[in-house]
Coordinates of C-alpha atoms (C1' of nucleotides) in Angstrom, one line a residue:
Chain A
M1 CA 1.4 -12.6 14.4
S2 CA 2.9 -11.0 11.3
D3 CA 3.4 -13.4 8.5
K4 CA 7.1 -14.3 9.1
A5 CA 7.1 -16.5 6.1
Q6 CA 8.4 -13.9 3.7
S7 CA 11.2 -14.9 1.3
L8 CA 14.7 -15.0 2.7
G9 CA 15.8 -12.8 -0.2
I10 CA 13.4 -10.1 0.8
S11 CA 14.2 -10.1 4.5
V12 CA 17.9 -10.1 3.9
F13 CA 17.4 -7.2 1.4
H14 CA 16.0 -5.2 4.3
E15 CA 18.7 -6.3 6.7
I16 CA 21.5 -5.4 4.4
K17 CA 19.9 -2.1 3.6
R18 CA 19.6 -1.3 7.3
D19 CA 23.2 -2.2 7.9
I20 CA 24.4 0.0 5.1
L21 CA 22.1 2.8 6.3
M22 CA 23.4 2.5 9.9
A23 CA 27.0 2.4 8.5
T24 CA 27.5 -1.0 10.1
L25 CA 28.7 -1.8 6.6
P26 CA 30.7 1.3 5.8
P27 CA 31.1 3.0 2.4
R28 CA 33.3 1.2 -0.1
Q29 CA 33.2 -2.0 2.0
K30 CA 33.6 -5.0 -0.1
L31 CA 30.5 -7.2 0.0
G32 CA 31.8 -10.7 -0.6
L33 CA 29.2 -13.3 -1.1
K34 CA 30.7 -15.8 1.4
M35 CA 31.2 -13.1 4.0
L36 CA 27.5 -12.0 3.6
S37 CA 26.1 -15.5 3.6
D38 CA 27.9 -16.2 6.9
R39 CA 26.7 -12.9 8.3
Y40 CA 23.1 -13.4 7.5
N41 CA 22.9 -17.2 7.8
C42 CA 21.7 -18.2 4.4
G43 CA 23.0 -19.4 1.0
T44 CA 24.4 -17.1 -1.6
S45 CA 21.2 -17.1 -3.7
P46 CA 19.2 -14.8 -1.4
I47 CA 22.2 -12.7 -0.9
R48 CA 22.6 -12.1 -4.7
E49 CA 18.8 -11.5 -4.8
A50 CA 19.1 -8.7 -2.3
L51 CA 22.3 -7.2 -3.7
N52 CA 20.8 -6.9 -7.2
Q53 CA 18.0 -4.9 -5.9
L54 CA 20.1 -2.7 -3.7
T55 CA 22.3 -2.0 -6.6
V56 CA 19.4 -0.5 -8.6
E57 CA 18.3 1.5 -5.5
G58 CA 21.7 3.0 -5.2
W59 CA 22.9 1.4 -2.0
V60 CA 25.4 -0.9 -3.6
Q61 CA 27.8 -0.6 -6.5
R62 CA 28.3 -3.6 -8.7
I63 CA 31.3 -4.3 -10.8
D64 CA 30.6 -7.1 -13.2
K65 CA 32.5 -10.3 -12.3
R66 CA 34.4 -8.5 -9.6
G67 CA 31.8 -8.3 -6.9
F68 CA 29.6 -5.9 -4.9
F69 CA 30.6 -2.9 -2.7
V70 CA 28.8 -0.5 -0.4
A71 CA 28.1 2.6 -2.4
D72 CA 30.7 5.3 -1.8
A73 CA 29.6 8.4 0.2
S74 CA 30.8 11.8 -0.7
A75 CA 29.8 15.4 0.0
V76 CA 28.9 15.7 -3.7
D77 CA 26.6 12.7 -3.6
F78 CA 25.0 14.1 -0.4
G79 CA 24.5 17.4 -2.0
D80 CA 22.9 15.8 -5.0
I81 CA 20.5 13.8 -2.8
L82 CA 19.6 17.0 -0.9
Q83 CA 18.9 19.0 -4.1
N84 CA 16.8 16.2 -5.6
R85 CA 14.8 15.9 -2.4
C86 CA 14.1 19.6 -2.4
L87 CA 12.9 19.4 -6.0
L88 CA 10.8 16.3 -5.6
E89 CA 9.4 16.8 -2.2
G90 CA 8.8 20.5 -2.9
E91 CA 6.7 19.6 -6.0
A92 CA 5.0 16.8 -4.1
L93 CA 4.0 19.1 -1.3
R94 CA 2.7 21.6 -3.8
R95 CA 0.4 19.0 -5.3
S96 CA -0.6 17.7 -1.9
I97 CA -1.7 21.1 -0.8
A98 CA -3.6 21.6 -4.0
Q99 CA -5.3 18.3 -3.9
G100 CA -5.4 17.2 -0.3
D101 CA -8.7 16.7 1.3
S102 CA -9.7 16.8 5.0
R103 CA -8.6 13.2 5.5
W104 CA -5.1 14.2 4.3
E105 CA -5.1 17.1 6.8
E106 CA -6.0 14.7 9.6
H107 CA -3.2 12.4 8.5
V108 CA -0.7 15.3 8.7
V109 CA -1.9 16.4 12.1
V110 CA -1.8 13.0 13.6
A111 CA 1.7 12.2 12.2
H112 CA 3.0 15.5 13.5
F113 CA 1.4 15.0 16.9
R114 CA 3.0 11.5 17.2
M115 CA 6.4 12.8 16.3
S116 CA 6.1 15.7 18.8
A117 CA 5.1 13.3 21.5
L118 CA 8.4 11.5 21.0
D119 CA 10.3 14.8 20.8
R120 CA 9.2 15.5 24.3
D121 CA 10.7 12.3 25.6
A122 CA 13.9 12.7 23.6
D123 CA 16.0 14.3 26.3
D124 CA 16.5 11.0 28.0
K125 CA 16.7 8.9 24.9
P126 CA 17.4 5.2 24.9
G127 CA 17.9 3.6 21.5
A128 CA 14.4 2.4 21.3
V129 CA 13.0 5.9 21.5
V130 CA 15.4 7.2 18.9
S131 CA 14.4 4.5 16.3
A132 CA 10.7 5.2 17.2
W133 CA 11.4 8.8 16.4
E134 CA 13.0 7.9 13.1
V135 CA 9.8 6.1 12.2
A136 CA 7.6 8.9 13.3
H137 CA 9.7 11.4 11.5
R138 CA 9.5 9.5 8.3
N139 CA 5.8 9.2 8.6
F140 CA 5.4 12.9 9.1
H141 CA 7.3 13.8 6.0
Q142 CA 5.5 11.0 4.1
A143 CA 2.2 12.3 5.3
L144 CA 2.9 15.8 4.0
I145 CA 3.3 14.7 0.5
S146 CA 0.9 11.7 0.6
A147 CA -1.9 13.5 -1.3
C148 CA 0.3 14.5 -4.3
G149 CA -1.4 11.9 -6.5
S150 CA 1.8 10.5 -8.1
R151 CA 3.0 7.0 -7.3
I152 CA 6.3 7.6 -9.1
L153 CA 6.9 10.8 -7.2
L154 CA 6.2 9.2 -3.9
E155 CA 8.5 6.3 -4.6
N156 CA 11.3 8.5 -5.6
C157 CA 10.9 10.7 -2.5
A158 CA 10.9 7.6 -0.3
R159 CA 14.0 6.3 -1.9
L160 CA 15.9 9.6 -1.5
Y161 CA 14.7 9.9 2.1
E162 CA 16.3 6.6 2.9
L163 CA 19.5 7.4 1.1
N164 CA 19.7 10.6 3.0
I165 CA 19.5 8.9 6.4
R166 CA 22.9 7.3 5.9
Y167 CA 24.6 10.7 5.8
R168 CA 22.9 11.7 9.1
V169 CA 24.3 8.5 10.6
L170 CA 27.8 8.9 9.0
A171 CA 28.0 12.5 10.3
R172 CA 26.9 11.6 13.8
G173 CA 28.9 13.5 16.4
K174 CA 30.4 15.9 13.9
S175 CA 27.5 18.3 14.6
R176 CA 28.4 21.8 15.7
V177 CA 25.5 23.9 14.6
V178 CA 22.6 23.9 16.9
R179 CA 19.2 23.5 15.3
N180 CA 15.7 23.7 16.4
V181 CA 14.2 20.9 14.4
L182 CA 11.0 20.9 16.4
H183 CA 10.3 24.5 15.3
E184 CA 11.1 23.8 11.7
H185 CA 8.6 20.9 11.7
D186 CA 6.0 23.0 13.4
E187 CA 6.4 25.7 10.8
I188 CA 6.1 23.3 7.9
K189 CA 3.0 21.8 9.4
A190 CA 1.4 25.1 10.1
L191 CA 2.0 26.6 6.6
T192 CA 0.9 23.4 5.0
L193 CA -2.4 23.3 6.8
K194 CA -2.9 27.0 6.1
R195 CA -2.5 26.0 2.4
D196 CA 0.2 28.6 2.1
T197 CA 1.8 26.7 -0.8
E198 CA 5.0 28.6 -1.5
G199 CA 5.5 29.3 2.2
A200 CA 5.3 25.7 3.1
V201 CA 7.5 24.6 0.2
D202 CA 10.1 27.2 1.2
A203 CA 10.1 26.1 4.8
L204 CA 10.5 22.5 3.7
V205 CA 13.4 23.4 1.4
R206 CA 15.1 25.4 4.1
H207 CA 14.6 22.5 6.5
Y208 CA 16.5 20.2 4.1
M209 CA 19.2 22.6 3.2
A210 CA 19.7 23.3 6.9
T211 CA 20.4 19.6 7.3
G212 CA 23.1 20.0 4.7
E213 CA 24.7 22.8 6.6
F214 CA 24.3 20.9 9.8
L215 CA 26.1 17.8 8.5
F216 CA 28.7 19.5 6.3
P217 CA 29.1 23.0 7.7
K218 CA 31.0 25.3 5.5
T219 CA 33.9 26.4 7.7
Chain B
M1 CA 36.3 -6.4 -30.3
S2 CA 34.0 -5.4 -27.5
D3 CA 34.3 -7.7 -24.5
K4 CA 31.3 -9.9 -25.1
A5 CA 32.0 -11.8 -21.9
Q6 CA 29.5 -9.9 -19.7
S7 CA 27.5 -11.9 -17.2
L8 CA 24.5 -13.8 -18.5
G9 CA 22.4 -12.1 -15.8
I10 CA 23.3 -8.7 -17.2
S11 CA 22.7 -9.5 -20.8
V12 CA 19.4 -11.2 -20.1
F13 CA 18.4 -8.2 -18.1
H14 CA 18.7 -6.0 -21.2
E15 CA 17.0 -8.6 -23.4
I16 CA 14.0 -8.9 -21.1
K17 CA 13.8 -5.1 -20.8
R18 CA 13.8 -4.7 -24.5
D19 CA 11.1 -7.3 -24.9
I20 CA 8.9 -5.6 -22.4
L21 CA 9.6 -2.3 -23.9
M22 CA 8.7 -3.6 -27.4
A23 CA 5.6 -5.2 -25.9
T24 CA 6.8 -8.6 -27.2
L25 CA 6.1 -9.4 -23.6
P26 CA 2.7 -7.7 -23.1
P27 CA 1.5 -6.0 -19.9
R28 CA 0.4 -8.4 -17.1
Q29 CA 2.1 -11.2 -18.9
K30 CA 3.1 -13.9 -16.4
L31 CA 6.8 -14.3 -16.3
G32 CA 7.3 -17.9 -15.3
L33 CA 10.9 -18.9 -14.6
K34 CA 10.8 -22.0 -16.7
M35 CA 9.2 -20.2 -19.6
L36 CA 11.9 -17.5 -19.4
S37 CA 14.8 -19.8 -19.0
D38 CA 13.6 -21.6 -22.2
R39 CA 13.1 -18.4 -24.0
Y40 CA 16.6 -17.0 -23.2
N41 CA 18.5 -20.2 -23.1
C42 CA 19.9 -20.1 -19.6
G43 CA 19.3 -21.4 -16.1
T44 CA 16.9 -19.8 -13.7
S45 CA 19.6 -18.0 -11.7
P46 CA 20.4 -15.3 -14.3
I47 CA 16.7 -14.9 -14.9
R48 CA 16.0 -14.2 -11.3
E49 CA 18.9 -11.8 -11.3
A50 CA 17.5 -9.8 -14.1
L51 CA 13.9 -10.0 -12.8
N52 CA 14.9 -8.6 -9.4
Q53 CA 16.5 -5.6 -11.0
L54 CA 13.7 -5.0 -13.4
T55 CA 11.3 -5.0 -10.5
V56 CA 13.1 -2.1 -8.8
E57 CA 13.2 -0.2 -12.1
G58 CA 9.4 -0.6 -12.5
W59 CA 9.3 -2.9 -15.5
V60 CA 8.2 -5.9 -13.6
Q61 CA 5.8 -6.5 -10.7
R62 CA 6.7 -9.1 -8.2
I63 CA 4.3 -10.9 -5.8
D64 CA 6.2 -12.8 -3.2
K65 CA 6.1 -16.5 -3.7
R66 CA 3.7 -16.1 -6.5
G67 CA 6.0 -15.0 -9.3
F68 CA 6.8 -12.1 -11.6
F69 CA 4.6 -10.3 -14.1
V70 CA 5.1 -7.6 -16.7
A71 CA 4.1 -4.3 -15.1
D72 CA 0.6 -3.3 -15.9
A73 CA 0.1 -0.4 -18.3
S74 CA -2.6 2.2 -17.8
A75 CA -3.5 5.7 -18.8
V76 CA -3.0 6.7 -15.2
D77 CA 0.5 5.3 -15.1
F78 CA 1.3 6.8 -18.4
G79 CA 0.2 10.2 -17.3
D80 CA 2.2 9.8 -14.1
I81 CA 5.3 9.1 -16.2
L82 CA 4.7 12.1 -18.4
Q83 CA 4.2 14.5 -15.4
N84 CA 7.3 13.3 -13.7
R85 CA 9.3 13.6 -17.0
C86 CA 8.1 17.2 -17.3
L87 CA 9.1 18.0 -13.7
L88 CA 12.5 16.3 -13.9
E89 CA 13.6 17.1 -17.4
G90 CA 12.3 20.6 -17.0
E91 CA 14.5 21.2 -14.0
A92 CA 17.4 19.4 -15.6
L93 CA 17.1 21.6 -18.7
R94 CA 17.0 24.7 -16.5
R95 CA 20.2 23.7 -14.8
S96 CA 21.9 22.7 -18.0
I97 CA 21.1 26.1 -19.6
A98 CA 22.5 27.8 -16.4
Q99 CA 25.6 25.7 -16.2
G100 CA 26.3 24.4 -19.7
D101 CA 29.5 25.5 -21.4
S102 CA 30.4 25.6 -25.1
R103 CA 31.2 21.9 -25.2
W104 CA 27.7 21.2 -24.0
E105 CA 26.3 23.5 -26.8
E106 CA 28.3 21.5 -29.4
H107 CA 27.0 18.3 -27.9
V108 CA 23.4 19.5 -28.3
V109 CA 24.0 20.8 -31.9
V110 CA 25.6 17.5 -33.0
A111 CA 22.9 15.3 -31.4
H112 CA 20.2 17.4 -33.0
F113 CA 21.9 17.3 -36.4
R114 CA 22.3 13.5 -36.3
M115 CA 18.6 13.1 -35.4
S116 CA 17.5 15.5 -38.2
A117 CA 19.6 13.6 -40.7
L118 CA 17.7 10.4 -39.8
D119 CA 14.4 12.3 -40.0
R120 CA 15.0 13.1 -43.6
D121 CA 15.3 9.4 -44.5
A122 CA 12.3 8.5 -42.3
D123 CA 9.7 8.6 -45.1
D124 CA 11.0 5.3 -46.5
K125 CA 11.7 3.7 -43.2
P126 CA 13.0 0.2 -42.8
G127 CA 13.2 -1.1 -39.3
A128 CA 16.9 -0.4 -39.0
V129 CA 16.4 3.3 -39.6
V130 CA 13.6 3.5 -37.1
S131 CA 15.8 2.0 -34.3
A132 CA 18.6 4.2 -35.4
W133 CA 16.3 7.1 -35.0
E134 CA 15.3 5.9 -31.5
V135 CA 18.9 6.0 -30.5
A136 CA 19.4 9.5 -32.0
H137 CA 16.3 10.8 -30.4
R138 CA 17.3 9.5 -27.0
N139 CA 20.8 11.0 -27.4
F140 CA 19.2 14.4 -28.3
H141 CA 17.1 14.6 -25.2
Q142 CA 20.0 13.3 -23.1
A143 CA 22.3 15.9 -24.6
L144 CA 19.9 18.7 -23.6
I145 CA 20.0 17.9 -20.0
S146 CA 23.6 16.5 -19.8
A147 CA 25.0 19.6 -18.2
C148 CA 22.6 19.7 -15.3
G149 CA 25.3 18.5 -12.9
S150 CA 23.2 16.0 -11.0
R151 CA 23.8 12.3 -11.4
I152 CA 20.6 11.3 -9.6
L153 CA 18.5 13.6 -11.8
L154 CA 20.1 12.2 -15.0
E155 CA 19.5 8.6 -13.9
N156 CA 15.8 9.3 -13.1
C157 CA 15.3 11.0 -16.4
A158 CA 16.9 8.1 -18.2
R159 CA 14.7 5.6 -16.4
L160 CA 11.5 7.6 -17.1
Y161 CA 12.5 8.0 -20.7
E162 CA 12.7 4.3 -21.2
L163 CA 9.5 3.6 -19.3
N164 CA 7.8 6.1 -21.6
I165 CA 8.9 4.3 -24.8
R166 CA 6.7 1.3 -24.0
Y167 CA 3.6 3.5 -24.3
R168 CA 4.7 4.7 -27.7
V169 CA 5.0 1.1 -28.8
L170 CA 1.8 0.0 -27.2
A171 CA -0.2 2.8 -28.9
R172 CA 1.3 2.2 -32.3
G173 CA -1.3 2.6 -35.0
K174 CA -3.8 4.3 -32.7
S175 CA -2.5 7.7 -33.6
R176 CA -5.0 10.1 -35.1
V177 CA -3.5 13.5 -34.3
V178 CA -0.9 14.7 -36.7
R179 CA 2.2 16.1 -35.2
N180 CA 5.2 17.9 -36.4
V181 CA 7.8 16.4 -34.2
L182 CA 10.6 17.9 -36.2
H183 CA 9.4 21.4 -35.6
E184 CA 9.1 20.8 -31.9
H185 CA 12.6 19.5 -31.6
D186 CA 13.9 22.4 -33.6
E187 CA 12.1 24.8 -31.3
I188 CA 13.5 23.2 -28.2
K189 CA 17.0 23.2 -29.6
A190 CA 16.8 26.9 -30.7
L191 CA 15.4 28.2 -27.4
T192 CA 18.0 26.2 -25.5
L193 CA 20.9 27.5 -27.4
K194 CA 19.5 31.0 -27.1
R195 CA 19.5 30.3 -23.3
D196 CA 15.9 31.3 -23.1
T197 CA 15.4 29.1 -20.1
E198 CA 11.7 29.3 -19.5
G199 CA 10.9 29.3 -23.2
A200 CA 12.9 26.1 -23.7
V201 CA 11.4 24.4 -20.6
D202 CA 8.0 25.4 -21.8
A203 CA 8.6 24.0 -25.3
L204 CA 10.0 20.8 -23.8
V205 CA 6.9 20.4 -21.5
R206 CA 4.6 21.0 -24.4
H207 CA 6.5 18.5 -26.4
Y208 CA 5.9 15.8 -23.8
M209 CA 2.3 16.7 -23.1
A210 CA 1.6 16.6 -26.8
T211 CA 2.9 13.1 -26.8
G212 CA 0.3 12.3 -24.2
E213 CA -2.5 13.8 -26.3
F214 CA -1.1 12.0 -29.3
L215 CA -1.2 8.6 -27.7
F216 CA -4.4 9.0 -25.6
P217 CA -6.4 11.7 -27.3
K218 CA -9.3 13.0 -25.3
T219 CA -12.3 12.3 -27.5
Chain C
dG1 C1' 66.1 -5.5 -6.9
dC2 C1' 62.4 -5.0 -10.1
dG3 C1' 59.0 -6.5 -13.3
dA4 C1' 56.7 -9.9 -16.1
dA5 C1' 54.8 -14.6 -16.7
dG6 C1' 52.6 -18.4 -15.0
dA7 C1' 50.6 -21.2 -11.2
dA8 C1' 47.7 -21.4 -7.3
dA9 C1' 44.0 -19.7 -4.4
dA10 C1' 39.9 -17.1 -3.9
dT11 C1' 35.7 -15.6 -5.4
dA12 C1' 31.8 -14.5 -8.7
dA13 C1' 28.5 -16.6 -11.8
dT14 C1' 25.8 -20.4 -13.2
dC15 C1' 23.6 -24.7 -12.9
dG16 C1' 20.7 -28.6 -11.5
dA17 C1' 18.2 -30.5 -7.7
dC18 C1' 15.4 -30.3 -3.6
dA19 C1' 12.1 -28.3 -0.5
dA20 C1' 8.4 -25.1 0.5
dT21 C1' 4.5 -22.9 -1.2
dC22 C1' 0.8 -21.9 -4.2
dC23 C1' -2.8 -23.2 -7.6
dT24 C1' -6.0 -26.5 -9.7
dT25 C1' -9.0 -30.1 -9.7
dC26 C1' -12.0 -33.2 -8.0
dG27 C1' -15.1 -35.1 -4.7
dG28 C1' -18.3 -34.6 -1.0
dA29 C1' -21.5 -32.1 2.1
dT30 C1' -25.0 -28.6 2.9
Chain D
dA1 C1' -26.3 -26.0 -7.5
dT2 C1' -22.7 -24.0 -4.6
dC3 C1' -19.3 -24.0 -1.3
dC4 C1' -15.5 -26.1 1.3
dG5 C1' -11.4 -29.0 1.6
dA6 C1' -8.0 -32.5 0.5
dA7 C1' -4.9 -34.6 -3.0
dG8 C1' -2.1 -33.7 -6.9
dG9 C1' 0.6 -30.9 -10.0
dA10 C1' 3.1 -26.9 -11.0
dT11 C1' 6.1 -23.2 -9.6
dT12 C1' 8.9 -20.4 -6.6
dG13 C1' 12.7 -20.1 -3.4
dT14 C1' 16.9 -22.0 -1.6
dC15 C1' 20.8 -24.8 -1.4
dG16 C1' 25.3 -27.0 -2.5
dA17 C1' 28.2 -28.0 -6.2
dT18 C1' 30.5 -26.8 -10.6
dT19 C1' 32.5 -23.7 -13.8
dA20 C1' 34.6 -19.4 -15.2
dT21 C1' 37.0 -15.4 -13.9
dT22 C1' 39.8 -12.6 -11.1
dT23 C1' 43.2 -11.9 -7.7
dT24 C1' 47.2 -13.2 -5.3
dC25 C1' 51.5 -15.5 -4.9
dT26 C1' 55.6 -17.5 -6.7
dT27 C1' 59.2 -17.9 -9.8
dC28 C1' 62.1 -16.6 -13.4
dG29 C1' 64.7 -13.4 -16.3
dC30 C1' 66.9 -9.0 -16.8

DNA sequence: GCGAAGAAAATAATCGACAATCCTTCGGAT
DNA sequence: ATCCGAAGGATTGTCGATTATTTTCTTCGC
């Protein structure tokens, strides 16, 4: 069994992050310590521990001596996240293509295959399959850039990836544009493995910007 | 008077950061809670508060149930910081040049002037002047990119800037290469105001990479 | 009826103590 | 001599209570 004995502060950190990400805790929601310690069945110390970290990562806003709040969500913030993702993941992909070896290629192929397998079953999708797809999707994008050689770059990409998910969740149901995400992923994978650097980066950027159009379509 | 009544956790956060930055707390140093609460005259709660945030920002490494340590310093990590600074500040400068108005130009001119004024006095430099120069130097680089329009980008640049300082401090005295930092700053400023985008970005990148050569010269 | 001042309630920040976990040391067996 | 394991000590993580601050509510004066 997995070592369940991790600190309460750390596990509650992930729980709160998930709840903000899933918008169970909506933007601007006041995060009172008592309310949270009831919700997550622990004292206030682990709660503060988690909240402090979430503040630095951008999930929570803190106002000194006045409490914690779920970070506000806005079209401007979303656009900012998208632009920074394009910049960082674009560069990370360039470096991966330049430096990646055959083990990296395999990693990309496998991650893409696993995601595609879940895509096929996605028509009749129970919640379990959806969250499995989320994991596979994350793994695919992570695999693409995994050979970039920069720890800092990878960490920033991971952080922005997660921050981005919340907007997908918040905009659920508001979608009008029809997209072929499968094809976009296929294209990115193909160009990457062909080592067509600028083609792959371009496809990746279009992929992200299309997400933006998808969630906040310009009427 | 400024409201000195900020939370202990927040002020101790800045104190510890400064001490790590100045290498008063050296890399890999064990950060025991008792030791720290003695050092900064407070209970363990504010200490943990600060340590949690510093962990996310990359100053401190945490090992669950085993304590906190000052983040390790290595040539690899330093190079990673430098590369990411070039990427992020380069892009931020591009956007600033594209979008900056005349108020931004003034901001850059003033920040540069103030830094230059301190440069002149730097020959006979007591500690106070040095730290004043640090502030002015930071302000200058911040001014350059201040019109980039991306909060996230600015935050990441600020974070990397600070992480970089520690390496300057750690390498103090080991310098052999002679540099003309004044000239480099002048060049960056001039090209920026001339709106020579790629020239300015190139000068900025060379400025940073020269720092790398300066601190870790390839023998 | 409206706004300011003060009291009361609520909540954030901090502390000190306890419990859980890890590290060290010491002794014994192979 | 070296490795393993148990007892002891030290340290982290968590809790409940205390203190400081903010927010809300009430009252008073205009």
